[in-house]
Short mmCIF file of C-alpha atoms in Angstrom, two decimals:
data_model
loop_
_atom_site.label_atom_id
_atom_site.label_comp_id
_atom_site.label_asym_id
_atom_site.label_seq_id
_atom_site.Cartn_x
_atom_site.Cartn_y
_atom_site.Cartn_z
CA MET A 1 8.40 23.70 8.34
CA ASN A 2 5.99 20.69 7.66
CA LYS A 3 5.76 17.62 9.90
CA ILE A 4 6.90 14.71 8.02
CA ILE A 5 4.67 11.78 8.49
CA ASN A 6 6.61 8.29 7.74
CA VAL A 7 4.34 5.68 6.45
CA VAL A 8 4.38 2.40 4.85
CA ALA A 9 2.64 0.61 2.18
CA ALA A 10 2.62 -2.64 0.55
CA VAL A 11 1.97 -3.55 -3.21
CA ILE A 12 0.37 -6.90 -2.84
CA ILE A 13 -0.16 -8.97 -6.02
CA LYS A 14 -2.45 -11.96 -6.28
CA ASN A 15 -3.26 -13.43 -9.64
CA GLY A 16 -1.90 -10.56 -11.66
CA LYS A 17 -4.22 -7.89 -9.48
CA PHE A 18 -3.09 -5.38 -6.97
CA LEU A 19 -4.81 -5.09 -3.92
CA CYS A 20 -6.41 -1.70 -3.45
CA THR A 21 -7.98 -0.25 -0.09
CA GLN A 22 -10.50 2.75 0.13
CA ARG A 23 -10.07 4.95 2.97
CA ALA A 24 -12.71 4.64 5.80
CA ASN A 25 -15.45 7.69 5.75
CA THR A 26 -14.00 8.75 9.24
CA LYS A 27 -10.39 9.32 8.12
CA TYR A 28 -8.77 12.29 6.35
CA LEU A 29 -8.97 11.78 2.73
CA ALA A 30 -12.17 9.61 3.18
CA TYR A 31 -13.03 7.37 0.41
CA LYS A 32 -9.59 7.92 -1.29
CA TRP A 33 -7.86 4.93 -2.59
CA GLU A 34 -4.63 3.75 -1.23
CA PHE A 35 -2.28 0.78 -0.95
CA PRO A 36 -2.79 -0.85 2.75
CA GLY A 37 -0.31 0.41 5.24
CA GLY A 38 -0.01 2.98 7.85
CA LYS A 39 2.02 5.26 10.15
CA VAL A 40 5.53 4.05 11.28
CA GLU A 41 5.70 4.17 14.99
CA PRO A 42 8.66 5.95 16.68
CA GLY A 43 11.92 3.52 16.42
CA GLU A 44 10.11 0.94 14.40
CA GLN A 45 11.48 -0.64 11.47
CA LEU A 46 10.01 0.11 8.27
CA GLU A 47 9.47 -3.68 7.63
CA ASN A 48 7.80 -4.29 11.10
CA ALA A 49 5.84 -1.51 10.66
CA LEU A 50 4.20 -2.67 7.50
CA ILE A 51 3.93 -6.40 8.52
CA ARG A 52 1.88 -4.80 11.87
CA GLU A 53 -0.13 -2.68 9.90
CA ILE A 54 -1.33 -5.18 7.26
CA LYS A 55 -2.13 -7.52 10.34
CA GLU A 56 -4.06 -4.90 12.18
CA GLU A 57 -6.27 -3.58 9.02
CA LEU A 58 -6.74 -6.24 6.69
CA GLY A 59 -6.31 -9.43 9.51
CA CYS A 60 -3.81 -11.30 7.07
CA ASN A 61 0.13 -11.68 7.27
CA ILE A 62 2.78 -10.86 4.44
CA SER A 63 6.21 -11.38 3.94
CA ILE A 64 8.39 -8.45 2.58
CA LYS A 65 9.72 -9.26 -0.73
CA LYS A 66 11.36 -6.30 -2.00
CA TYR A 67 11.59 -2.35 -1.36
CA LEU A 68 9.92 -0.63 -4.20
CA LEU A 69 10.27 3.51 -3.87
CA THR A 70 9.44 6.25 -1.75
CA THR A 71 7.16 8.93 -2.52
CA GLU A 72 6.61 12.31 -0.84
CA HIS A 73 3.39 14.52 -0.88
CA ASN A 74 2.66 17.80 0.83
CA TYR A 75 -0.93 18.07 2.32
CA ASP A 76 -2.32 20.96 4.72
CA PHE A 77 -1.37 18.58 7.75
CA GLY A 78 2.06 17.75 6.74
CA THR A 79 4.35 15.80 4.37
CA VAL A 80 3.25 12.40 3.90
CA LYS A 81 6.63 10.16 3.23
CA ILE A 82 5.52 6.93 1.77
CA ASN A 83 8.12 4.03 1.55
CA ALA A 84 6.55 1.21 -0.66
CA PHE A 85 7.45 -2.45 -0.59
CA LEU A 86 6.38 -5.45 -2.49
CA GLY A 87 4.42 -7.93 -0.17
CA GLN A 88 3.40 -11.51 -0.48
CA LEU A 89 0.36 -13.24 1.10
CA ILE A 90 1.60 -15.67 3.78
CA ASP A 91 -2.15 -16.82 5.07
CA ASN A 92 -5.53 -15.65 4.95
CA ASP A 93 -7.16 -13.47 2.25
CA PRO A 94 -7.51 -9.87 3.31
CA ILE A 95 -10.37 -8.78 5.01
CA CYS A 96 -11.92 -5.37 5.39
CA LEU A 97 -11.30 -4.32 9.09
CA GLU A 98 -10.71 -0.74 8.88
CA HIS A 99 -11.20 0.44 5.05
CA ASN A 100 -14.27 1.47 3.40
CA MET A 101 -13.65 -1.20 1.11
CA ILE A 102 -10.96 -3.53 -0.60
CA CYS A 103 -10.83 -4.56 -4.17
CA TRP A 104 -8.50 -6.52 -6.65
CA LEU A 105 -7.59 -4.84 -9.77
CA ASP A 106 -5.13 -5.16 -13.07
CA SER A 107 -2.80 -2.60 -13.60
CA SER A 108 -4.98 -1.08 -16.64
CA LYS A 109 -7.65 -0.45 -14.13
CA LEU A 110 -5.95 1.25 -11.16
CA ASN A 111 -6.38 4.53 -12.88
CA ASP A 112 -10.22 4.49 -12.68
CA LEU A 113 -9.86 4.80 -8.89
CA ASP A 114 -9.73 8.18 -7.19
CA TRP A 115 -6.37 7.67 -5.41
CA ALA A 116 -4.80 9.73 -2.27
CA GLU A 117 -2.10 12.12 -4.33
CA ALA A 118 0.58 10.70 -2.03
CA ASP A 119 -0.12 7.25 -3.79
CA LEU A 120 -0.56 8.15 -7.34
CA PRO A 121 3.58 7.61 -7.99
CA ILE A 122 3.11 4.26 -6.68
CA VAL A 123 0.56 3.66 -9.32
CA SER A 124 2.67 4.99 -12.03
CA TYR A 125 5.63 2.91 -10.93
CA LEU A 126 3.24 -0.12 -10.89
CA GLN A 127 2.08 0.30 -14.16
CA LYS A 128 5.62 0.27 -15.73
CA THR A 129 7.20 -2.39 -13.74
CA GLU A 130 4.12 -4.65 -13.34
CA LYS A 131 5.72 -7.38 -15.45
CA ASP A 132 8.83 -7.66 -13.44
CA LEU A 133 7.14 -7.76 -10.39
CA ASN A 134 4.73 -10.51 -11.29
CA GLU A 135 8.13 -12.47 -12.32
CA ARG A 136 9.65 -11.97 -9.12
CA LEU A 137 6.86 -13.17 -7.01
CA ILE A 138 6.55 -16.53 -9.36
CA LEU A 139 10.34 -16.82 -9.08
CA GLU A 140 10.24 -16.63 -5.44
CA ALA A 141 7.16 -18.75 -4.70
#
């Protein structure tokens, strides 16, 4: 039976652009693009794990606005189960602490990146729902 690896990811939108992060060259799936986040510790709530991971990896704080979707992908090391949430920056802009690089992209440019397989369903979801997500952030601002 495949090992299940529970992961959280943040979809962060600023000025209509999505935050994308490129995995470091020292990590599995080096140089692949992903939405920022990381592994959930045993007993940790998903939202708390995401807030912690964003602070560790990007040096900024976010608030969780909405659960978006869950995606699973089988890799040779196990099944990655990603719970994706819409997050909003609270303070600082993200800085690249653990990734190779970060960038902000329009939804029309997301397909230009070489994404980790597990993140591809999130990309598709965002391209279908971008307008609704932007409106939600504006209404809650």
